[in-house]
PDB file of C-alpha atoms and ligand atoms in Angstrom:
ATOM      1  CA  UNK A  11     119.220   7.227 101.370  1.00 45.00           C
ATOM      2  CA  UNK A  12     117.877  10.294 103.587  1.00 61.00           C
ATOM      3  CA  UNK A  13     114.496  11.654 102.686  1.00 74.00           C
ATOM      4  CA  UNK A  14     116.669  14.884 101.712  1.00 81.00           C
ATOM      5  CA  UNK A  15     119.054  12.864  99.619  1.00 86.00           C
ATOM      6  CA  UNK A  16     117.302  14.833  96.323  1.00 85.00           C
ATOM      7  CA  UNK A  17     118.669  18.201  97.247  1.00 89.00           C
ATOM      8  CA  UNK A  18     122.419  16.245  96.114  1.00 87.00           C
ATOM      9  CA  UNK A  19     120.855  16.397  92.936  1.00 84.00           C
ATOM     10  CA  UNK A  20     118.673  19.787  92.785  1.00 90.00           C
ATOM     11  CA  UNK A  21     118.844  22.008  89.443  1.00 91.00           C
ATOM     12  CA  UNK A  22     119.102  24.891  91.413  1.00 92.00           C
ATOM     13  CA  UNK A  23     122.260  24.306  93.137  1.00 90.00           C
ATOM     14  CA  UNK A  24     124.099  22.708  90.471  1.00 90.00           C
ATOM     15  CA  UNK A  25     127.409  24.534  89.000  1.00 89.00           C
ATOM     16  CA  UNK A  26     126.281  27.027  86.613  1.00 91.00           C
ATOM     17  CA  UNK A  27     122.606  27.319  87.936  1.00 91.00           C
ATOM     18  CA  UNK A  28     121.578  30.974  88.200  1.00 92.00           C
ATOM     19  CA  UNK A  29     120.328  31.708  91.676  1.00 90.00           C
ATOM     20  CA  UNK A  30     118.530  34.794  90.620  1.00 92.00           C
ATOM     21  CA  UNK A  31     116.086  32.521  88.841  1.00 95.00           C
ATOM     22  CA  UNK A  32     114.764  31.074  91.665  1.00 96.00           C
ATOM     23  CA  UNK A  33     114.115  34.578  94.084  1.00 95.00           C
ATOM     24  CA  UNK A  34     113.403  36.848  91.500  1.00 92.00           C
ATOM     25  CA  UNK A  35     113.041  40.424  92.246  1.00 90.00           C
ATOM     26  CA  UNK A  36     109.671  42.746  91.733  1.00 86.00           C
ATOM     27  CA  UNK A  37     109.594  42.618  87.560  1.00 88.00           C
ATOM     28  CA  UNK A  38     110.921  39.646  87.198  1.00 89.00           C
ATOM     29  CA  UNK A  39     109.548  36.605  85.949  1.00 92.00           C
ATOM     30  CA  UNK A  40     110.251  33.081  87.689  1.00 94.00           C
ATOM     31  CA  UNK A  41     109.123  31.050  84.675  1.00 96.00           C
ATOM     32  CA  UNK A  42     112.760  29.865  83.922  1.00 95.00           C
ATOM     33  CA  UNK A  43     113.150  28.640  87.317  1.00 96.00           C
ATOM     34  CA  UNK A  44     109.806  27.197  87.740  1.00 97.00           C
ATOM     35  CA  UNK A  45     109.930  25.342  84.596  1.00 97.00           C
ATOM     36  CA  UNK A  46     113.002  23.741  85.441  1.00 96.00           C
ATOM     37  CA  UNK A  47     111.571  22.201  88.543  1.00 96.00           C
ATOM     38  CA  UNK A  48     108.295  20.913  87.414  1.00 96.00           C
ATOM     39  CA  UNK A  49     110.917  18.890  84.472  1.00 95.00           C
ATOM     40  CA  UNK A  50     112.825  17.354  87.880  1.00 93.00           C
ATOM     41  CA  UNK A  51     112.104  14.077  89.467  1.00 92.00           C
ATOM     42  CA  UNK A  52     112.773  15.700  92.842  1.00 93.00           C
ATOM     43  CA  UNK A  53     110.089  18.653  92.280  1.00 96.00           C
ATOM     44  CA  UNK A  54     107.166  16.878  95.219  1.00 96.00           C
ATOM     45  CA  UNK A  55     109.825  15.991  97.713  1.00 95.00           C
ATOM     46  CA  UNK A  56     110.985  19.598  97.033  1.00 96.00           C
ATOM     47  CA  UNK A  57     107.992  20.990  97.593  1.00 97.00           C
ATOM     48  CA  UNK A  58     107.030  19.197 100.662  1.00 96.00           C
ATOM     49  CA  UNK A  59     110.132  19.910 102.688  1.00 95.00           C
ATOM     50  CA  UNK A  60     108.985  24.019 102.228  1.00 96.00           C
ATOM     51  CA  UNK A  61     105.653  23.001 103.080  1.00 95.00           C
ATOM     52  CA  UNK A  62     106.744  21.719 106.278  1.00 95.00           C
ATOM     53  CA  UNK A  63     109.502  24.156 106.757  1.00 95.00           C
ATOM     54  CA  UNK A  64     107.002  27.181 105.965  1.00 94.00           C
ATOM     55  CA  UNK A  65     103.806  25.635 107.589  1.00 93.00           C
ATOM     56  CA  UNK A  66     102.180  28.265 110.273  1.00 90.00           C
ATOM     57  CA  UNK A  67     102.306  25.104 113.164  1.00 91.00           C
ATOM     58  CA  UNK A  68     106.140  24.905 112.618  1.00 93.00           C
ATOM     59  CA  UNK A  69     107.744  26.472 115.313  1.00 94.00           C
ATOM     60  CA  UNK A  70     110.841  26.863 113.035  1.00 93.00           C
ATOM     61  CA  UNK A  71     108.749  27.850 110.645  1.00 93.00           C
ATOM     62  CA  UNK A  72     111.062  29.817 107.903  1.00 90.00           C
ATOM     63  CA  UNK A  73     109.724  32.925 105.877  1.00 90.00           C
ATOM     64  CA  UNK A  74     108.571  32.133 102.384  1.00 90.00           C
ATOM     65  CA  UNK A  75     110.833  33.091  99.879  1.00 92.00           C
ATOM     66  CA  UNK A  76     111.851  32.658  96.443  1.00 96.00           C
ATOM     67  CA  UNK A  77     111.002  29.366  94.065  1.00 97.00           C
ATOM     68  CA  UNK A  78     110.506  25.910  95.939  1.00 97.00           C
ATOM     69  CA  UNK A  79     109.008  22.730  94.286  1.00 97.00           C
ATOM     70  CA  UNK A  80     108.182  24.964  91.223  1.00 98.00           C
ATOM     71  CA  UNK A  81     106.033  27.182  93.076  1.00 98.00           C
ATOM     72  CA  UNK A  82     106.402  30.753  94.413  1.00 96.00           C
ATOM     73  CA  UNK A  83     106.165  31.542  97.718  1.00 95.00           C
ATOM     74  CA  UNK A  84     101.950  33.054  96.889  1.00 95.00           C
ATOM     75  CA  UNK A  85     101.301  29.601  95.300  1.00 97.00           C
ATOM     76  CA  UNK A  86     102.865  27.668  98.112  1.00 97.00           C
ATOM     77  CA  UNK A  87     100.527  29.943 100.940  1.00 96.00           C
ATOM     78  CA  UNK A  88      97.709  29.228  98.453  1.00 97.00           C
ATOM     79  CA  UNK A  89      98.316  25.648  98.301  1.00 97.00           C
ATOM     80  CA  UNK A  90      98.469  25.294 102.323  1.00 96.00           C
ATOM     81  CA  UNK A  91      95.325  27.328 102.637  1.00 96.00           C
ATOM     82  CA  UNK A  92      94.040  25.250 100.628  1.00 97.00           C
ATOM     83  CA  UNK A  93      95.305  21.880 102.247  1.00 95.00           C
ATOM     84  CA  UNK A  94      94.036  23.722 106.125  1.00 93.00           C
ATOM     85  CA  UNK A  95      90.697  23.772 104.353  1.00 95.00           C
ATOM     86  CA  UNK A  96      90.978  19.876 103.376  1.00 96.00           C
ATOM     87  CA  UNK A  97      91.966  19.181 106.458  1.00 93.00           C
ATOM     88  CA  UNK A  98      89.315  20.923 108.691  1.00 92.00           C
ATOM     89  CA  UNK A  99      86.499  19.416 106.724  1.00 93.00           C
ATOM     90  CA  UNK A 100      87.975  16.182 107.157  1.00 93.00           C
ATOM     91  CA  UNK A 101      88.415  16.475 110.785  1.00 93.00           C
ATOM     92  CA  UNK A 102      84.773  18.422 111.214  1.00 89.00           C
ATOM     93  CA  UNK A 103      81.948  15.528 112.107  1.00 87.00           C
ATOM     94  CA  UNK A 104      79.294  14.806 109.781  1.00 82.00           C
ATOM     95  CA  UNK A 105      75.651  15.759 111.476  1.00 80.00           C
ATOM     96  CA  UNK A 106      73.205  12.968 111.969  1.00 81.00           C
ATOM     97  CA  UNK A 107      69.835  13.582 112.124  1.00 72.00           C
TER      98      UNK A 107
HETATM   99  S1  SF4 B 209     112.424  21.421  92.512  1.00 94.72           S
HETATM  100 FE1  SF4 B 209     113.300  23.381  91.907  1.00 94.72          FE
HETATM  101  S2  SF4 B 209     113.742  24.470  93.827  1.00 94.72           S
HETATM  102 FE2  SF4 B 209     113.441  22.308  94.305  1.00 94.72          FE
HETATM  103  S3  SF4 B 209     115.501  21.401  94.296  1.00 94.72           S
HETATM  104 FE3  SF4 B 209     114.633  21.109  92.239  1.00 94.72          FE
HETATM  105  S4  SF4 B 209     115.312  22.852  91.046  1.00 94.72           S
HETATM  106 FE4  SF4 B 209     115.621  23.380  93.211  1.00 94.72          FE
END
């Protein structure tokens, strides 16, 4: 098994699937899409593999578009904003007096 072996089984590529779901258009809602991956087993590895492919130290980075991992491309920026914060905190020393 590959770590992308779960795209063989992802929702969104599946016969039948509608691929408009998943990159809506301005006025259109992504809630069909979106709930459909947070019911799949594969949703985190999903989700990770646009992290990486999207994250700003990538230097293949990819533009953000459309539904990944149940999350549009704003929640995906917000979540690695979010994870940059995490990260710098952890990293910063803790003063001693
Ligand atoms: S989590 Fe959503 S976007 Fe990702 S493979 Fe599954 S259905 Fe597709």
């Amino acid at each position: 098994m590959t770590s992308h072996d779960w795209e063989l089984s992802a929702a969104c590529r599946r016969p039948g699937a509608d691929p408009d779901a998943w990159y809506p258009t301005t006025g259109q809602t992504a809630d069909v899409a979106k709930k459909i991956c947070w019911a799949r087993p594969s949703r985190v590895a999903c989700l990770e593999a646009a992290m990486a492919e999207e994250h700003p130290a990538n230097p293949q980075r990819v533009r953000r578009w459309g539904i990944r991992g149940g999350l549009d491309p704003a929640e995906r920026a917000e979540k690695q904003r979010r994870r940059t914060i995490a990260a710098d905190r952890a990293a910063t020393p803790t003063p001693t007096n």
